Amino acid sequence: KGMATSGKAAIPLSVKRLLEPHLLKPDSTETERILTVLDQTISKLEMTRLIPRITGSLERFARMLGPEITTSLMEHRKLSKEMQHLLASPGVEETMRAGEEHLKSSLRHILRLFLASPLLCQGLKYQLQVRASSADVFIKAFMEFRNFMLERLLSSPVEEEEKIQFMEHMSLKTEQNTEMITALQAELAAAIETRKEEINKKDKMIEDLKTTMQDLVRDCKADIQQIKQEGEKQKKKEEEDFQERHASLQQDVQHLKAQFTALVLEHRASEQILRKRKYRTEMEIENWIKKYDTVMAEKQATHEEIEAVYTEEKAQLALLKEKHALLLQEYSQIEEERRMLKQKEEERIQEAARRDRAATCIQAIWRGYVVRSFIKSKMKKAKGKGK
């Protein structure tokens, strides 16, 4: 019971999913696509199992199937007969391969037609009674594979490890209980067989004694009666011992069965607790998702308003940039004109400065010339007077 209690607290979520496969739901588009492919494959396998029975009673289902499907089934039946003939004829491998391809293509075409009419498929499954065959075993195995794939797709590595550990624990407990029950049953069967053999030996011994003493009945009647009574007493005593042993073993078996039932009930109770916990968790997640959607909607509205203002300001900025470019161009032209005027003014000033320097130089030269001429004339006059 203590081990069962510890197992109760350690039941993983993946085990609960395994116990109730209807709770498994795809949580992504990829999972839904994989399940859709597997479900379609199962439908195709089921319809493929029904096609031989339909072609065998094609006239019965002709109105229900319609002309297109009926024609395709007749062609498929014809190809099947040809393939049977080819299988019976050796040395036609190439023709057989071509026939197999035609037969596969015909089967795929028929399955597409059937899958396009789900109601027709359901009606045929309801009306046709097909005997059990190896195809049923394959379809059942494929369905189990589909459920296994769904479980694996929806289980994380941690959940898978927890499930494996839990299943190993439960398998170990079940094996232990089964081994104990089997051992007790074997012991009971052995005890019953031993008692039966002993009783048979006693009966045979009594019969032998009866046969041997038939001739001495008159003389040894009292002795025979006494031996018979002793044998009956011994037999009764042994039967009573056997009944006590049998009752004890039965009680042990019932006790083990009661323990097993208690474990099952306990695990179911823990399963209910986990279901409630999962439901509360899902409700909290749903509330958080709704809250998240509301907040994101508000933020999206705010973002759209800001984006509209940004677009308007961006348009105004573009217009201002165009105006700025025009003004910049005009400013450049004005600056160029100012630079040209300044350059011309500087050239004019430099030219005036050169002219002033030249005039000054000319004036200096002229003054020097006038002074020298005046001095020369003075000197000439002084020489004349001296003579």
Short mmCIF file of C-alpha atoms in Angstrom, two decimals:
data_model
loop_
_atom_site.label_atom_id
_atom_site.label_comp_id
_atom_site.label_asym_id
_atom_site.label_seq_id
_atom_site.Cartn_x
_atom_site.Cartn_y
_atom_site.Cartn_z
CA LYS A 1 0.00 0.00 0.00
CA GLY A 2 2.89 2.39 0.70
CA MET A 3 4.32 1.67 -2.75
CA ALA A 4 0.92 2.37 -4.30
CA THR A 5 0.72 5.69 -2.44
CA SER A 6 4.14 6.76 -3.73
CA GLY A 7 3.11 5.74 -7.27
CA LYS A 8 -0.05 7.78 -6.90
CA ALA A 9 1.86 11.03 -6.39
CA ALA A 10 4.23 10.24 -9.30
CA ILE A 11 1.68 9.62 -12.06
CA PRO A 12 2.85 11.80 -15.00
CA LEU A 13 0.60 13.70 -17.37
CA SER A 14 1.57 11.43 -20.26
CA VAL A 15 0.16 8.40 -18.39
CA LYS A 16 -3.18 10.14 -17.97
CA ARG A 17 -3.17 10.84 -21.71
CA LEU A 18 -2.47 7.17 -22.31
CA LEU A 19 -5.35 6.12 -20.05
CA GLU A 20 -7.78 8.45 -21.86
CA PRO A 21 -6.83 8.67 -25.57
CA HIS A 22 -9.84 10.92 -26.31
CA LEU A 23 -8.09 13.73 -24.41
CA LEU A 24 -5.25 13.77 -26.93
CA LYS A 25 -5.65 16.78 -29.20
CA PRO A 26 -3.25 18.07 -31.86
CA ASP A 27 -1.44 21.21 -30.73
CA SER A 28 0.18 22.27 -34.03
CA THR A 29 -0.47 22.39 -37.76
CA GLU A 30 2.28 19.84 -38.43
CA THR A 31 0.67 17.35 -36.02
CA GLU A 32 -2.74 17.81 -37.65
CA ARG A 33 -1.20 17.21 -41.08
CA ILE A 34 0.51 14.02 -39.95
CA LEU A 35 -2.73 12.74 -38.35
CA THR A 36 -4.68 13.64 -41.49
CA VAL A 37 -2.28 11.58 -43.62
CA LEU A 38 -2.54 8.62 -41.21
CA ASP A 39 -6.37 8.84 -41.06
CA GLN A 40 -6.58 8.98 -44.85
CA THR A 41 -4.29 5.95 -45.07
CA ILE A 42 -6.55 4.03 -42.66
CA SER A 43 -9.61 4.96 -44.75
CA LYS A 44 -7.80 3.79 -47.89
CA LEU A 45 -6.86 0.49 -46.23
CA GLU A 46 -10.46 -0.09 -45.13
CA MET A 47 -11.80 0.69 -48.61
CA THR A 48 -9.11 -1.51 -50.21
CA ARG A 49 -10.34 -4.38 -48.01
CA LEU A 50 -13.89 -3.83 -49.30
CA ILE A 51 -13.05 -3.50 -53.02
CA PRO A 52 -12.87 -7.31 -53.76
CA ARG A 53 -16.31 -7.80 -52.15
CA ILE A 54 -17.73 -4.83 -54.12
CA THR A 55 -16.35 -6.07 -57.46
CA GLY A 56 -17.79 -9.51 -56.69
CA SER A 57 -21.31 -7.98 -56.37
CA LEU A 58 -20.91 -5.05 -58.74
CA GLU A 59 -24.42 -5.36 -60.22
CA ARG A 60 -25.90 -5.05 -56.73
CA PHE A 61 -24.12 -1.78 -55.94
CA ALA A 62 -24.10 -0.26 -59.46
CA ARG A 63 -26.89 2.27 -58.78
CA MET A 64 -25.39 3.20 -55.43
CA LEU A 65 -21.86 3.65 -56.83
CA GLY A 66 -22.69 5.64 -59.93
CA PRO A 67 -21.42 5.18 -63.50
CA GLU A 68 -17.88 6.54 -62.98
CA ILE A 69 -16.99 4.34 -60.00
CA THR A 70 -18.76 1.33 -61.53
CA THR A 71 -16.75 1.68 -64.75
CA SER A 72 -13.51 2.02 -62.79
CA LEU A 73 -14.35 -1.08 -60.71
CA MET A 74 -15.14 -3.10 -63.85
CA GLU A 75 -11.80 -2.08 -65.33
CA HIS A 76 -10.08 -2.97 -62.02
CA ARG A 77 -11.77 -6.38 -61.98
CA LYS A 78 -10.61 -6.97 -65.53
CA LEU A 79 -7.02 -6.02 -64.61
CA SER A 80 -7.16 -8.34 -61.58
CA LYS A 81 -8.19 -11.27 -63.76
CA GLU A 82 -5.40 -10.49 -66.21
CA MET A 83 -2.88 -10.39 -63.35
CA GLN A 84 -4.12 -13.77 -62.09
CA HIS A 85 -3.64 -15.17 -65.59
CA LEU A 86 -0.14 -13.66 -65.77
CA LEU A 87 0.78 -15.11 -62.38
CA ALA A 88 -0.16 -18.55 -63.67
CA SER A 89 1.97 -18.07 -66.83
CA PRO A 90 5.78 -18.24 -66.31
CA GLY A 91 8.29 -16.11 -68.25
CA VAL A 92 6.25 -12.88 -68.52
CA GLU A 93 8.07 -10.71 -65.97
CA GLU A 94 7.98 -7.48 -68.02
CA THR A 95 4.29 -7.89 -68.84
CA MET A 96 3.62 -8.69 -65.18
CA ARG A 97 5.43 -5.54 -64.01
CA ALA A 98 3.44 -3.42 -66.45
CA GLY A 99 0.25 -5.10 -65.28
CA GLU A 100 1.14 -4.43 -61.66
CA GLU A 101 1.66 -0.73 -62.43
CA HIS A 102 -1.72 -0.57 -64.21
CA LEU A 103 -3.38 -2.38 -61.32
CA LYS A 104 -1.82 0.00 -58.75
CA SER A 105 -2.84 3.03 -60.80
CA SER A 106 -6.39 1.71 -61.10
CA LEU A 107 -6.56 1.07 -57.35
CA ARG A 108 -5.30 4.61 -56.55
CA HIS A 109 -7.90 6.08 -58.92
CA ILE A 110 -10.71 4.07 -57.29
CA LEU A 111 -9.59 5.11 -53.81
CA ARG A 112 -9.58 8.79 -54.85
CA LEU A 113 -13.14 8.40 -56.13
CA PHE A 114 -14.28 6.71 -52.91
CA LEU A 115 -12.55 9.23 -50.64
CA ALA A 116 -14.24 12.04 -52.54
CA SER A 117 -17.61 10.61 -51.34
CA PRO A 118 -17.39 9.97 -47.56
CA LEU A 119 -21.11 9.19 -47.28
CA LEU A 120 -20.76 6.50 -49.95
CA CYS A 121 -17.87 4.92 -48.04
CA GLN A 122 -19.90 4.86 -44.80
CA GLY A 123 -22.86 3.29 -46.61
CA LEU A 124 -20.70 0.56 -48.14
CA LYS A 125 -19.06 -0.23 -44.79
CA TYR A 126 -22.54 -0.51 -43.23
CA GLN A 127 -23.93 -2.80 -45.95
CA LEU A 128 -20.92 -5.05 -46.57
CA GLN A 129 -19.98 -7.79 -44.12
CA VAL A 130 -16.40 -8.89 -44.74
CA ARG A 131 -14.86 -11.92 -43.09
CA ALA A 132 -11.93 -11.41 -40.76
CA SER A 133 -8.56 -11.66 -42.52
CA SER A 134 -4.94 -10.67 -42.16
CA ALA A 135 -5.87 -7.22 -43.56
CA ASP A 136 -7.92 -6.56 -40.41
CA VAL A 137 -4.88 -7.32 -38.28
CA PHE A 138 -2.79 -4.91 -40.39
CA ILE A 139 -5.46 -2.16 -40.20
CA LYS A 140 -5.77 -2.62 -36.43
CA ALA A 141 -1.98 -2.44 -36.10
CA PHE A 142 -1.91 0.69 -38.26
CA MET A 143 -4.60 2.29 -36.06
CA GLU A 144 -2.51 1.48 -33.01
CA PHE A 145 0.48 3.01 -34.82
CA ARG A 146 -1.62 6.14 -35.49
CA ASN A 147 -2.53 6.44 -31.79
CA PHE A 148 1.09 5.78 -30.87
CA MET A 149 2.27 8.53 -33.26
CA LEU A 150 -0.30 10.95 -31.81
CA GLU A 151 0.88 10.15 -28.31
CA ARG A 152 4.56 10.57 -29.31
CA LEU A 153 3.87 13.87 -31.11
CA LEU A 154 2.08 15.30 -28.08
CA SER A 155 4.57 14.03 -25.53
CA SER A 156 7.75 15.89 -24.65
CA PRO A 157 10.95 13.93 -23.91
CA VAL A 158 10.45 14.53 -20.17
CA GLU A 159 6.84 13.27 -20.27
CA GLU A 160 7.94 10.28 -22.35
CA GLU A 161 10.60 9.39 -19.80
CA GLU A 162 8.10 9.79 -16.93
CA LYS A 163 5.58 7.60 -18.75
CA ILE A 164 8.18 4.90 -19.42
CA GLN A 165 9.24 4.91 -15.77
CA PHE A 166 5.63 4.76 -14.57
CA MET A 167 4.74 1.96 -17.01
CA GLU A 168 7.84 0.02 -15.99
CA HIS A 169 6.86 0.42 -12.34
CA MET A 170 3.27 -0.69 -13.01
CA SER A 171 4.49 -3.54 -15.23
CA LEU A 172 6.83 -4.69 -12.47
CA LYS A 173 4.01 -4.60 -9.91
CA THR A 174 1.67 -6.44 -12.27
CA GLU A 175 4.33 -9.04 -13.04
CA GLN A 176 4.98 -9.55 -9.34
CA ASN A 177 1.26 -9.96 -8.61
CA THR A 178 0.84 -12.22 -11.64
CA GLU A 179 3.82 -14.33 -10.64
CA MET A 180 2.46 -14.64 -7.10
CA ILE A 181 -1.02 -15.58 -8.35
CA THR A 182 0.49 -18.02 -10.87
CA ALA A 183 2.65 -19.59 -8.18
CA LEU A 184 -0.31 -19.97 -5.85
CA GLN A 185 -2.47 -21.39 -8.64
CA ALA A 186 0.31 -23.80 -9.60
CA GLU A 187 0.68 -24.82 -5.96
CA LEU A 188 -3.09 -25.28 -5.71
CA ALA A 189 -3.20 -27.31 -8.90
CA ALA A 190 -0.26 -29.42 -7.74
CA ALA A 191 -1.95 -30.03 -4.37
CA ILE A 192 -5.23 -30.94 -6.08
CA GLU A 193 -3.39 -33.27 -8.47
CA THR A 194 -1.46 -34.86 -5.60
CA ARG A 195 -4.64 -35.40 -3.61
CA LYS A 196 -6.38 -36.82 -6.64
CA GLU A 197 -3.49 -39.21 -7.22
CA GLU A 198 -3.52 -40.25 -3.58
CA ILE A 199 -7.29 -40.71 -3.64
CA ASN A 200 -7.02 -42.68 -6.86
CA LYS A 201 -4.32 -44.82 -5.31
CA LYS A 202 -6.51 -45.40 -2.26
CA ASP A 203 -9.52 -46.20 -4.44
CA LYS A 204 -7.42 -48.54 -6.53
CA MET A 205 -6.04 -50.14 -3.40
CA ILE A 206 -9.56 -50.59 -2.05
CA GLU A 207 -10.72 -52.06 -5.35
CA ASP A 208 -7.75 -54.40 -5.39
CA LEU A 209 -8.49 -55.42 -1.85
CA LYS A 210 -12.12 -55.94 -2.76
CA THR A 211 -11.14 -58.07 -5.74
CA THR A 212 -8.63 -60.03 -3.72
CA MET A 213 -11.03 -60.63 -0.85
CA GLN A 214 -14.05 -61.58 -2.85
CA ASP A 215 -13.34 -65.22 -2.14
CA LEU A 216 -12.90 -64.51 1.56
CA VAL A 217 -16.00 -62.39 2.03
CA ARG A 218 -17.82 -64.91 4.13
CA ASP A 219 -14.87 -65.69 6.35
CA CYS A 220 -13.36 -62.18 6.57
CA LYS A 221 -16.45 -60.00 6.31
CA ALA A 222 -15.80 -58.28 9.62
CA ASP A 223 -12.15 -57.58 8.71
CA ILE A 224 -13.11 -56.26 5.31
CA GLN A 225 -15.74 -54.02 6.85
CA GLN A 226 -13.22 -52.69 9.36
CA ILE A 227 -10.62 -52.00 6.63
CA LYS A 228 -13.25 -50.32 4.53
CA GLN A 229 -14.29 -48.11 7.39
CA GLU A 230 -10.68 -47.19 8.13
CA GLY A 231 -10.12 -46.41 4.47
CA GLU A 232 -13.20 -44.21 4.39
CA LYS A 233 -12.10 -42.44 7.55
CA GLN A 234 -8.64 -41.87 6.10
CA LYS A 235 -10.17 -40.68 2.85
CA LYS A 236 -12.51 -38.35 4.68
CA LYS A 237 -9.68 -37.01 6.80
CA GLU A 238 -7.51 -36.41 3.72
CA GLU A 239 -10.43 -34.77 1.91
CA GLU A 240 -10.96 -32.49 4.91
CA ASP A 241 -7.25 -31.59 4.94
CA PHE A 242 -7.40 -30.96 1.22
CA GLN A 243 -10.49 -28.75 1.59
CA GLU A 244 -8.77 -26.73 4.32
CA ARG A 245 -5.67 -26.29 2.14
CA HIS A 246 -7.82 -25.41 -0.85
CA ALA A 247 -9.80 -22.85 1.18
CA SER A 248 -6.55 -21.30 2.45
CA LEU A 249 -5.16 -20.99 -1.06
CA GLN A 250 -8.44 -19.54 -2.33
CA GLN A 251 -8.38 -17.01 0.49
CA ASP A 252 -4.84 -15.99 -0.48
CA VAL A 253 -5.93 -15.57 -4.10
CA GLN A 254 -8.94 -13.48 -3.07
CA HIS A 255 -6.70 -11.34 -0.86
CA LEU A 256 -4.30 -10.68 -3.75
CA LYS A 257 -7.23 -9.86 -6.04
CA ALA A 258 -8.58 -7.42 -3.45
CA GLN A 259 -5.16 -5.76 -3.23
CA PHE A 260 -5.04 -5.47 -7.01
CA THR A 261 -8.55 -3.94 -7.08
CA ALA A 262 -7.58 -1.49 -4.32
CA LEU A 263 -4.52 -0.43 -6.33
CA VAL A 264 -6.68 0.14 -9.43
CA LEU A 265 -9.19 2.23 -7.46
CA GLU A 266 -6.40 4.22 -5.85
CA HIS A 267 -4.81 4.96 -9.22
CA ARG A 268 -8.19 6.00 -10.62
CA ALA A 269 -8.63 8.42 -7.71
CA SER A 270 -5.22 9.93 -8.41
CA GLU A 271 -6.20 10.12 -12.05
CA GLN A 272 -9.30 12.16 -11.14
CA ILE A 273 -7.15 14.52 -9.07
CA LEU A 274 -4.79 15.01 -12.00
CA ARG A 275 -7.72 15.63 -14.32
CA LYS A 276 -9.03 18.39 -12.07
CA ARG A 277 -5.56 19.90 -11.80
CA LYS A 278 -5.18 19.81 -15.58
CA TYR A 279 -8.60 21.44 -16.03
CA ARG A 280 -7.65 24.28 -13.65
CA THR A 281 -4.34 24.73 -15.44
CA GLU A 282 -6.05 24.87 -18.83
CA MET A 283 -8.53 27.46 -17.55
CA GLU A 284 -5.67 29.60 -16.20
CA ILE A 285 -3.83 29.32 -19.51
CA GLU A 286 -6.98 30.27 -21.41
CA ASN A 287 -7.49 33.33 -19.15
CA TRP A 288 -3.88 34.39 -19.66
CA ILE A 289 -4.27 33.97 -23.41
CA LYS A 290 -7.40 36.16 -23.40
CA LYS A 291 -5.60 38.78 -21.29
CA TYR A 292 -2.62 38.64 -23.64
CA ASP A 293 -4.91 39.06 -26.70
CA THR A 294 -6.59 42.10 -25.08
CA VAL A 295 -3.29 43.76 -24.19
CA MET A 296 -1.83 43.05 -27.61
CA ALA A 297 -4.96 44.45 -29.29
CA GLU A 298 -4.59 47.68 -27.30
CA LYS A 299 -0.89 47.87 -28.11
CA GLN A 300 -1.66 47.18 -31.77
CA ALA A 301 -4.18 50.04 -31.83
CA THR A 302 -1.64 52.37 -30.18
CA HIS A 303 1.00 51.23 -32.63
CA GLU A 304 -1.31 51.91 -35.57
CA GLU A 305 -2.06 55.43 -34.27
CA ILE A 306 1.65 56.15 -33.77
CA GLU A 307 2.40 54.72 -37.19
CA ALA A 308 -0.25 57.00 -38.76
CA VAL A 309 1.26 60.07 -37.02
CA TYR A 310 4.72 58.93 -38.07
CA THR A 311 3.58 58.55 -41.69
CA GLU A 312 2.08 62.04 -41.67
CA GLU A 313 5.19 63.58 -40.10
CA LYS A 314 7.35 61.67 -42.54
CA ALA A 315 5.41 63.16 -45.45
CA GLN A 316 5.82 66.65 -43.92
CA LEU A 317 9.53 65.97 -43.45
CA ALA A 318 9.87 64.97 -47.09
CA LEU A 319 8.12 68.20 -48.13
CA LEU A 320 10.40 70.24 -45.84
CA LYS A 321 13.42 68.44 -47.27
CA GLU A 322 12.34 69.42 -50.79
CA LYS A 323 11.93 73.05 -49.69
CA HIS A 324 15.28 72.89 -47.90
CA ALA A 325 16.93 71.57 -51.04
CA LEU A 326 15.51 74.45 -53.08
CA LEU A 327 16.58 77.00 -50.46
CA LEU A 328 19.98 75.39 -50.24
CA GLN A 329 20.32 75.64 -53.99
CA GLU A 330 19.32 79.34 -53.93
CA TYR A 331 21.69 79.95 -51.00
CA SER A 332 24.51 78.33 -52.94
CA GLN A 333 23.80 80.57 -55.92
CA ILE A 334 23.75 83.66 -53.67
CA GLU A 335 26.99 82.59 -52.00
CA GLU A 336 28.57 82.06 -55.41
CA GLU A 337 27.48 85.52 -56.54
CA ARG A 338 28.83 87.02 -53.29
CA ARG A 339 32.10 85.19 -53.80
CA MET A 340 32.38 86.46 -57.38
CA LEU A 341 31.60 90.03 -56.27
CA LYS A 342 34.11 89.77 -53.45
CA GLN A 343 36.70 88.39 -55.81
CA LYS A 344 36.08 91.21 -58.29
CA GLU A 345 36.30 93.77 -55.46
CA GLU A 346 39.58 92.30 -54.31
CA GLU A 347 40.92 92.34 -57.85
CA ARG A 348 39.79 95.99 -58.21
CA ILE A 349 41.49 96.91 -54.92
CA GLN A 350 44.66 95.09 -55.98
CA GLU A 351 44.57 96.85 -59.36
CA ALA A 352 44.12 100.25 -57.65
CA ALA A 353 46.98 99.41 -55.29
CA ARG A 354 49.20 98.51 -58.25
CA ARG A 355 48.23 101.72 -59.98
CA ASP A 356 48.95 103.71 -56.83
CA ARG A 357 52.34 102.05 -56.46
CA ALA A 358 53.06 102.66 -60.15
CA ALA A 359 51.97 106.32 -59.87
CA THR A 360 54.06 106.77 -56.75
CA CYS A 361 57.02 105.18 -58.48
CA ILE A 362 56.53 107.38 -61.57
CA GLN A 363 56.15 110.46 -59.40
CA ALA A 364 59.31 109.56 -57.48
CA ILE A 365 61.20 109.03 -60.69
CA TRP A 366 59.82 112.32 -62.09
CA ARG A 367 60.71 114.22 -58.98
CA GLY A 368 64.18 112.74 -59.06
CA TYR A 369 64.50 113.68 -62.70
CA VAL A 370 63.27 117.26 -62.04
CA VAL A 371 65.69 117.61 -59.11
CA ARG A 372 68.60 116.25 -61.11
CA SER A 373 67.70 118.52 -64.04
CA PHE A 374 67.50 121.55 -61.74
CA ILE A 375 70.82 120.64 -60.14
CA LYS A 376 72.42 120.17 -63.54
CA SER A 377 71.17 123.58 -64.71
CA LYS A 378 72.44 125.18 -61.52
CA MET A 379 75.84 123.59 -61.98
CA LYS A 380 75.99 124.77 -65.62
CA LYS A 381 75.14 128.31 -64.55
CA ALA A 382 77.82 128.24 -61.86
CA LYS A 383 80.47 127.04 -64.31
CA GLY A 384 79.61 129.82 -66.77
CA LYS A 385 79.97 132.46 -64.14
CA GLY A 386 83.33 131.04 -63.05
CA LYS A 387 84.74 131.27 -66.51
#
